[in-house]
């Protein structure tokens, strides 16, 4: 239902995005987007670039007088750093950094300088994902769906997130108060210290981000085909983010160490006649569809591959062994990657909601949303008698 493209280089004049498929009539302001662009620029561990940029969106299509028209939404974000590059003679970059797209991108596209790979592979592009995600979030908010995220770990420092049942809105709010976007204040201090130390050690750190979506109706996604299962769609979207190398739904990896009876979330009927769960180890998905419980997506971010301490490599111009040279970069980008993961999850979930509801206008969507099945016991029409397949074969 939704498609988007981004364009632009990290040090080029500007970044562009086009989002196609948003229905008409959604109220949308630059502030709805700028709020999240600003969040993406904040976080202890950022490098010098974030002192230069002040990302602000400009709508150039698809939003007239503060409302979406149903046409493609085009958005621009200017690179303030461009003025430092426009007239510069750019030094050659012959030695690829292990872990970056320098080498693989140059093999793939037969570039004559590694910087051409870097320019497009850079996480600068995530500004536009956040812009697109903010529009999708606005659509989800229209139906009461809320998205938030936080850092679970940086390096070997783990947040203590043992409140049961989890108070997600409180976690989201606490994370926004933290320099490293972690809701546990003690772990936040330790994470900041670990990042401070890694800077001194001329190295980098990664971490784990958790994004949670609240108030989703049950039955989004589908079990019927591999490419309609939400589990796969979310994993693909989140793993497409720069430096993300792993995705987990709920406590998936921890679940592998337990038995089935200790893992699966038992079903009960609450006082309002709604089917509910005591636990949510499935992370809000069963059979590739939403259960109606919070959707929990975790992303594993590797340490940034641009390190002040050189790594062994090869100079591709001379063929000689070489050491990498330092490019300005982040020491730990995990805190500011939280809004990026939120954005990718918002894009997938907005798409899923639109697929379920159909409709070209927000008003049409509301009518259909109000008629959705909610997992209430009196909605089911099970005949509770024997039945046959009915195929004639052979
Ligand atoms: C990045 C390197 C740094 C980061 C950049 C991603 O940029 P620069 O090379 O200009 O210092 O700050 O991230 C952003 C610019 C951004 O907006 O997130 C990289 O190589 O991926």
Coordinates of C-alpha atoms and ligand atoms in Angstrom, one line a residue:
X1 CA 0.0 0.0 0.0
X2 CA 2.8 2.4 0.9
X3 CA 6.0 2.8 -1.0
X4 CA 8.9 5.2 -0.4
X5 CA 12.2 6.1 -1.9
X6 CA 15.0 8.3 -0.6
X7 CA 17.8 10.0 -2.5
X8 CA 20.9 12.0 -1.7
X9 CA 24.4 11.7 -0.4
X10 CA 25.8 12.3 3.1
X11 CA 27.8 15.4 2.0
X12 CA 25.7 16.4 -1.0
X13 CA 23.3 19.4 -1.1
X14 CA 20.2 17.7 0.3
X15 CA 18.2 14.6 1.0
X16 CA 14.9 13.8 -0.6
X17 CA 12.1 11.3 0.1
X18 CA 8.9 10.4 -1.7
X19 CA 6.1 8.6 0.1
X20 CA 3.4 7.1 -2.0
X21 CA 0.1 5.7 -0.8
X22 CA -0.9 7.9 2.1
X23 CA -4.6 8.5 2.1
X24 CA -6.1 11.9 1.9
X25 CA -7.2 14.0 4.8
X26 CA -4.4 13.3 7.3
X27 CA -3.5 16.5 9.2
X28 CA 0.3 16.9 8.8
X29 CA 2.7 19.7 9.8
X30 CA 6.4 20.1 9.5
X31 CA 6.5 20.0 13.3
X32 CA 5.1 16.4 13.3
X33 CA 8.3 15.4 11.4
X34 CA 10.8 17.9 12.9
X35 CA 10.1 16.5 16.4
X36 CA 11.5 13.1 15.3
X37 CA 14.3 14.6 13.2
X38 CA 15.5 16.4 16.3
X39 CA 15.3 13.2 18.4
X40 CA 17.5 11.5 15.7
X41 CA 20.2 14.1 16.2
X42 CA 20.4 13.7 19.9
X43 CA 22.3 11.2 22.0
X44 CA 25.6 10.9 23.8
X45 CA 28.2 9.4 21.6
X46 CA 27.5 11.4 18.4
X47 CA 30.4 12.8 16.4
X48 CA 31.0 16.4 15.2
X49 CA 28.5 16.2 12.3
X50 CA 25.5 16.6 14.5
X51 CA 26.8 20.0 15.7
X52 CA 26.6 21.2 12.1
X53 CA 23.2 19.8 11.1
X54 CA 19.8 21.1 12.2
X55 CA 17.5 18.8 10.3
X56 CA 14.2 20.4 9.3
X57 CA 11.7 19.0 6.7
X58 CA 10.3 20.9 3.8
X59 CA 7.2 19.5 2.2
X60 CA 7.2 20.1 -1.6
X61 CA 4.2 17.9 -2.6
X62 CA 1.2 15.9 -1.4
X63 CA 0.4 18.1 1.6
X64 CA -1.8 21.1 0.9
X65 CA -3.0 23.5 3.6
X66 CA -1.9 21.1 6.3
X67 CA -3.6 18.0 5.0
X68 CA -2.5 15.1 2.9
X69 CA -4.1 15.0 -0.6
X70 CA -3.6 11.3 -1.4
X71 CA -0.8 12.3 -3.9
X72 CA 2.8 11.4 -3.3
X73 CA 4.3 13.2 -0.4
X74 CA 7.7 14.7 -1.2
X75 CA 10.0 15.9 1.5
X76 CA 13.4 17.6 1.6
X77 CA 16.1 18.0 4.3
X78 CA 19.0 20.2 3.6
X79 CA 22.6 19.2 4.5
X80 CA 24.1 22.2 6.2
X81 CA 27.5 20.5 5.8
X82 CA 27.2 20.9 2.0
X83 CA 28.8 24.3 2.2
X84 CA 32.0 22.7 3.5
X85 CA 32.1 20.3 0.5
X86 CA 30.7 22.2 -2.4
X87 CA 34.0 23.8 -3.4
X88 CA 36.4 21.3 -1.9
X89 CA 38.9 19.2 -3.8
X90 CA 38.2 15.9 -2.1
X91 CA 41.2 13.8 -1.1
X92 CA 41.3 10.3 -2.6
X93 CA 40.1 7.4 -0.4
X94 CA 41.9 4.2 -1.5
X95 CA 41.8 2.1 1.7
X96 CA 38.5 0.5 2.7
X97 CA 37.3 0.4 6.3
X98 CA 36.4 -3.1 7.4
X99 CA 32.7 -3.3 8.2
X100 CA 31.6 -0.3 6.0
X101 CA 30.3 -0.5 2.4
X102 CA 33.5 1.0 1.1
X103 CA 34.9 -2.3 -0.3
X104 CA 31.7 -4.1 -1.2
X105 CA 30.1 -1.0 -2.8
X106 CA 33.2 -0.4 -4.9
X107 CA 33.4 -4.0 -6.1
X108 CA 29.7 -3.9 -6.9
X109 CA 29.6 -0.5 -8.8
X110 CA 33.2 -0.4 -10.1
X111 CA 33.8 3.0 -8.5
X112 CA 37.1 4.9 -9.1
X113 CA 37.1 6.2 -5.5
X114 CA 35.8 4.5 -2.3
X115 CA 34.0 7.7 -1.2
X116 CA 31.2 7.2 -3.7
X117 CA 30.2 4.1 -1.8
X118 CA 30.4 5.8 1.6
X119 CA 28.4 8.8 0.4
X120 CA 25.2 6.8 -0.2
X121 CA 25.8 4.0 2.4
X122 CA 26.1 6.6 5.2
X123 CA 23.5 6.6 7.9
X124 CA 22.9 10.3 7.0
X125 CA 20.1 8.7 4.8
X126 CA 18.2 7.7 7.9
X127 CA 17.1 11.3 8.3
X128 CA 14.7 10.6 5.5
X129 CA 13.5 7.3 6.9
X130 CA 12.7 9.2 10.1
X131 CA 10.8 11.8 8.0
X132 CA 8.8 9.1 6.2
X133 CA 8.3 7.2 9.5
X134 CA 6.9 10.4 11.2
X135 CA 4.2 10.7 8.6
X136 CA 3.3 7.0 9.1
X137 CA 3.3 7.5 12.8
X138 CA 0.8 10.3 12.4
X139 CA -1.5 7.9 10.6
X140 CA -1.1 5.3 13.3
X141 CA -1.7 7.9 16.1
X142 CA -5.0 8.8 14.3
X143 CA -6.2 5.3 15.3
X144 CA -4.8 5.4 18.8
X145 CA -1.6 3.4 18.0
X146 CA 1.5 4.6 19.8
X147 CA 5.2 3.8 19.1
X148 CA 8.1 4.3 21.3
X149 CA 11.6 3.0 21.8
X150 CA 14.7 2.9 24.0
X151 CA 18.1 1.5 24.4
X152 CA 18.3 -1.9 26.2
X153 CA 22.1 -2.2 26.1
X154 CA 25.3 -0.5 25.0
X155 CA 28.4 -2.7 24.9
X156 CA 28.1 -5.0 27.9
X157 CA 26.0 -2.6 30.0
X158 CA 22.4 -3.8 30.1
X159 CA 19.4 -1.8 31.4
X160 CA 17.4 -3.4 34.2
X161 CA 13.9 -3.5 32.6
X162 CA 12.2 -5.8 35.0
X163 CA 9.0 -3.9 35.8
X164 CA 6.1 -6.4 35.4
X165 CA 3.8 -5.9 33.6
X166 CA 5.9 -3.3 31.7
X167 CA 4.7 0.3 31.8
X168 CA 5.8 1.2 28.3
X169 CA 4.7 4.8 28.2
X170 CA 6.7 5.4 31.4
X171 CA 9.7 3.7 29.7
X172 CA 9.4 5.8 26.6
X173 CA 9.2 9.0 28.7
X174 CA 12.2 8.0 30.9
X175 CA 14.3 7.2 27.8
X176 CA 13.7 10.7 26.4
X177 CA 15.1 12.1 29.6
X178 CA 18.3 10.0 29.3
X179 CA 21.4 11.2 27.3
X180 CA 21.7 7.6 25.9
X181 CA 17.9 7.1 25.5
X182 CA 17.8 4.4 28.2
X183 CA 14.9 4.3 30.7
X184 CA 17.1 2.8 33.5
X185 CA 18.8 5.8 35.1
X186 CA 21.6 3.7 36.7
X187 CA 22.4 1.9 33.4
X188 CA 22.3 5.3 31.6
X189 CA 25.1 6.6 33.8
X190 CA 27.1 3.5 33.2
X191 CA 26.4 3.6 29.4
X192 CA 27.6 7.2 29.2
X193 CA 30.7 6.2 31.1
X194 CA 31.3 3.3 28.7
X195 CA 31.0 5.6 25.7
X196 CA 33.3 8.2 27.3
X197 CA 35.9 5.5 27.8
X198 CA 35.5 4.2 24.3
X199 CA 36.3 7.7 22.9
X200 CA 39.4 7.8 25.0
X201 CA 40.3 4.3 23.7
X202 CA 39.7 5.5 20.1
X203 CA 37.1 2.9 19.5
X204 CA 33.3 2.5 19.0
X205 CA 30.4 0.7 20.7
X206 CA 27.1 -0.8 19.5
X207 CA 24.0 -2.0 21.4
X208 CA 20.4 -3.3 21.4
X209 CA 17.4 -1.1 20.8
X210 CA 13.8 -2.1 21.7
X211 CA 10.8 -0.6 19.9
X212 CA 7.3 -1.2 21.1
X213 CA 4.0 -0.5 19.4
X214 CA 0.9 -0.2 21.6
X215 CA -2.8 -0.5 21.0
X216 CA -2.6 -2.4 17.7
X217 CA -5.7 -4.3 16.7
X218 CA -5.3 -8.1 16.5
X219 CA -5.1 -9.7 13.1
X220 CA -2.8 -7.4 11.2
X221 CA -0.5 -9.3 8.9
X222 CA -1.2 -12.8 7.6
X223 CA -0.1 -16.4 8.0
X224 CA -1.0 -17.4 4.5
X225 CA 2.2 -16.6 2.6
X226 CA 5.9 -15.9 3.5
X227 CA 5.8 -12.4 2.2
X228 CA 2.7 -11.5 4.1
X229 CA 3.9 -12.6 7.5
X230 CA 4.6 -9.5 9.7
X231 CA 7.5 -11.2 11.4
X232 CA 9.4 -11.3 8.1
X233 CA 8.3 -7.8 7.0
X234 CA 9.5 -6.2 10.3
X235 CA 12.8 -8.1 10.3
X236 CA 13.5 -7.0 6.7
X237 CA 12.7 -3.4 7.4
X238 CA 14.7 -3.2 10.6
X239 CA 17.7 -5.1 9.3
X240 CA 17.8 -2.7 6.3
X241 CA 18.9 0.1 8.7
X242 CA 22.6 0.9 8.5
X243 CA 24.7 -1.0 11.2
X244 CA 21.7 -3.2 12.2
X245 CA 22.8 -6.9 12.0
X246 CA 20.2 -8.7 14.0
X247 CA 16.5 -8.5 14.8
X248 CA 14.5 -10.2 17.5
X249 CA 10.7 -10.3 18.1
X250 CA 9.9 -10.3 21.8
X251 CA 12.3 -12.4 23.8
X252 CA 13.0 -14.8 20.8
X253 CA 16.6 -15.7 21.7
X254 CA 15.9 -16.2 25.4
X255 CA 12.9 -18.3 24.4
X256 CA 15.2 -20.8 22.7
X257 CA 16.7 -21.7 26.1
X258 CA 13.3 -22.6 27.6
X259 CA 10.6 -25.3 27.1
X260 CA 7.4 -24.7 25.2
X261 CA 5.3 -24.6 28.3
X262 CA 7.6 -21.9 29.7
X263 CA 7.4 -19.8 26.5
X264 CA 3.9 -19.6 25.1
X265 CA 1.6 -17.0 26.4
X266 CA -1.5 -18.6 27.9
X267 CA -4.9 -17.3 26.8
X268 CA -7.7 -16.1 29.1
X269 CA -10.9 -14.2 28.9
X270 CA -11.0 -10.9 30.8
X271 CA -14.1 -9.4 32.4
X272 CA -15.0 -7.5 29.2
X273 CA -15.1 -10.8 27.2
X274 CA -11.8 -10.1 25.4
X275 CA -9.2 -12.8 24.8
X276 CA -5.9 -11.7 26.6
X277 CA -2.5 -13.0 27.7
X278 CA -0.8 -12.9 31.0
X279 CA 2.6 -12.7 29.3
X280 CA 4.0 -11.5 26.0
X281 CA 7.0 -13.6 25.2
X282 CA 5.8 -13.8 21.6
X283 CA 6.4 -10.1 21.3
X284 CA 2.8 -9.4 20.0
X285 CA 3.0 -11.7 17.0
X286 CA 1.6 -15.2 16.4
X287 CA 1.6 -16.8 13.0
X288 CA 2.9 -13.6 11.5
X289 CA -0.1 -11.6 12.8
X290 CA -0.6 -9.2 15.6
X291 CA -2.2 -10.6 18.8
X292 CA -3.3 -7.2 20.1
X293 CA -0.6 -7.4 22.8
X294 CA 2.3 -4.8 22.6
X295 CA 4.5 -5.5 19.5
X296 CA 8.1 -5.7 20.6
X297 CA 11.0 -5.5 18.1
X298 CA 14.6 -5.5 19.1
X299 CA 17.5 -4.5 16.9
X300 CA 21.1 -5.4 17.3
X301 CA 23.4 -2.6 16.2
X302 CA 27.1 -3.3 15.6
X303 CA 29.8 -0.9 16.7
X304 CA 30.3 1.8 14.1
X305 CA 32.9 0.7 11.6
X306 CA 34.8 4.0 11.5
X307 CA 37.3 3.7 14.3
X308 CA 40.0 6.2 15.4
X309 CA 42.2 3.2 16.0
X310 CA 43.3 2.0 12.5
X311 CA 42.3 -1.4 11.3
X312 CA 44.2 -3.5 8.9
X313 CA 43.2 -3.2 5.2
X314 CA 44.6 -2.9 1.7
X315 CA 45.3 0.2 -0.4
X316 CA 43.3 -0.6 -3.5
X317 CA 45.3 2.0 -5.6
X318 CA 48.8 0.5 -4.8
X319 CA 47.8 -3.1 -3.8
X320 CA 49.9 -2.7 -0.6
X321 CA 48.9 -3.6 2.9
X322 CA 47.6 -0.5 4.7
X323 CA 45.8 0.8 7.8
X324 CA 42.5 2.6 7.7
X325 CA 42.5 6.4 8.1
X326 CA 39.9 8.1 10.3
X327 CA 36.9 9.8 8.9
X328 CA 34.8 11.9 11.3
X329 CA 32.0 9.7 12.6
X330 CA 30.0 8.7 15.7
X331 CA 31.5 6.8 18.6
X332 CA 28.2 5.2 19.5
X333 CA 25.2 5.9 17.3
X334 CA 22.8 3.5 19.2
X335 CA 20.9 6.2 21.2
X336 CA 20.1 8.2 18.1
X337 CA 19.3 5.1 16.1
X338 CA 16.2 4.6 18.3
X339 CA 14.0 7.0 16.3
X340 CA 15.2 5.3 13.1
X341 CA 14.1 1.8 14.2
X342 CA 10.8 3.4 15.4
X343 CA 10.4 4.9 11.9
X344 CA 11.0 1.6 10.1
X345 CA 8.5 -0.2 12.4
X346 CA 6.0 2.7 11.9
X347 CA 6.3 2.4 8.1
X348 CA 5.6 -1.4 8.2
X349 CA 2.7 -1.0 10.6
X350 CA 1.1 1.9 8.8
X351 CA 1.3 -0.2 5.6
X352 CA -0.3 -3.1 7.3
X353 CA -3.1 -1.0 8.8
X354 CA -3.8 0.4 5.3
X355 CA -3.9 -3.0 3.8
X356 CA -6.4 -4.2 6.4
X357 CA -8.6 -1.1 6.2
X358 CA -8.4 -0.1 2.5
X359 CA -9.9 3.3 1.7
X360 CA -8.6 6.6 0.2
X361 CA -9.6 9.0 2.9
X362 CA -9.1 9.1 6.7
X363 CA -12.8 9.2 7.2
X364 CA -13.3 6.0 5.2
X365 CA -10.5 4.3 7.2
X366 CA -12.2 5.3 10.5
X367 CA -15.5 3.6 9.5
X368 CA -13.6 0.4 8.7
X369 CA -11.4 0.6 11.8
X370 CA -14.4 0.9 14.0
X371 CA -15.8 -2.4 12.5
X372 CA -12.6 -4.4 13.1
X373 CA -12.8 -7.7 15.1
X374 CA -11.1 -7.2 18.4
X375 CA -10.7 -10.7 19.7
X376 CA -13.9 -10.6 21.8
X377 CA -15.6 -13.9 22.5
X378 CA -19.0 -13.0 21.0
X379 CA -17.4 -12.1 17.7
X380 CA -16.5 -15.7 16.9
X381 CA -18.8 -17.9 14.9
X382 CA -17.4 -21.4 15.4
X383 CA -19.9 -24.1 14.4
X384 CA -18.3 -26.7 16.8
X385 CA -19.3 -29.7 14.6
X386 CA -17.4 -32.2 12.5
X387 CA -16.5 -31.1 8.9
X388 CA -14.7 -32.4 5.8
X389 CA -12.2 -31.0 3.3
X390 CA -14.4 -31.5 0.3
X391 CA -11.5 -31.7 -2.3
X392 CA -12.1 -34.3 -5.0
X393 CA -8.6 -35.8 -5.4
X394 CA -7.9 -38.1 -7.1
Ligands
LIG1 C1 28.2 8.5 9.1 C2 29.3 9.3 9.4 C3 29.1 10.6 10.1 C4 27.7 10.5 10.9 C5 26.7 10.2 9.8 C6 26.8 8.8 9.4 O1 28.9 11.7 9.2 P1 30.2 12.6 8.8 O2 31.0 11.6 7.9 O3 29.6 13.7 8.0 O4 30.8 13.0 10.1 O5 27.4 11.6 11.6 O6 25.4 10.4 10.3 C7 24.8 11.6 9.8 C8 25.4 12.5 9.1 C9 23.5 11.7 10.2 O7 22.8 12.6 9.9 O8 23.0 10.7 10.9 C10 28.5 7.3 8.3 O9 29.6 7.1 7.7 O10 27.5 6.4 8.2

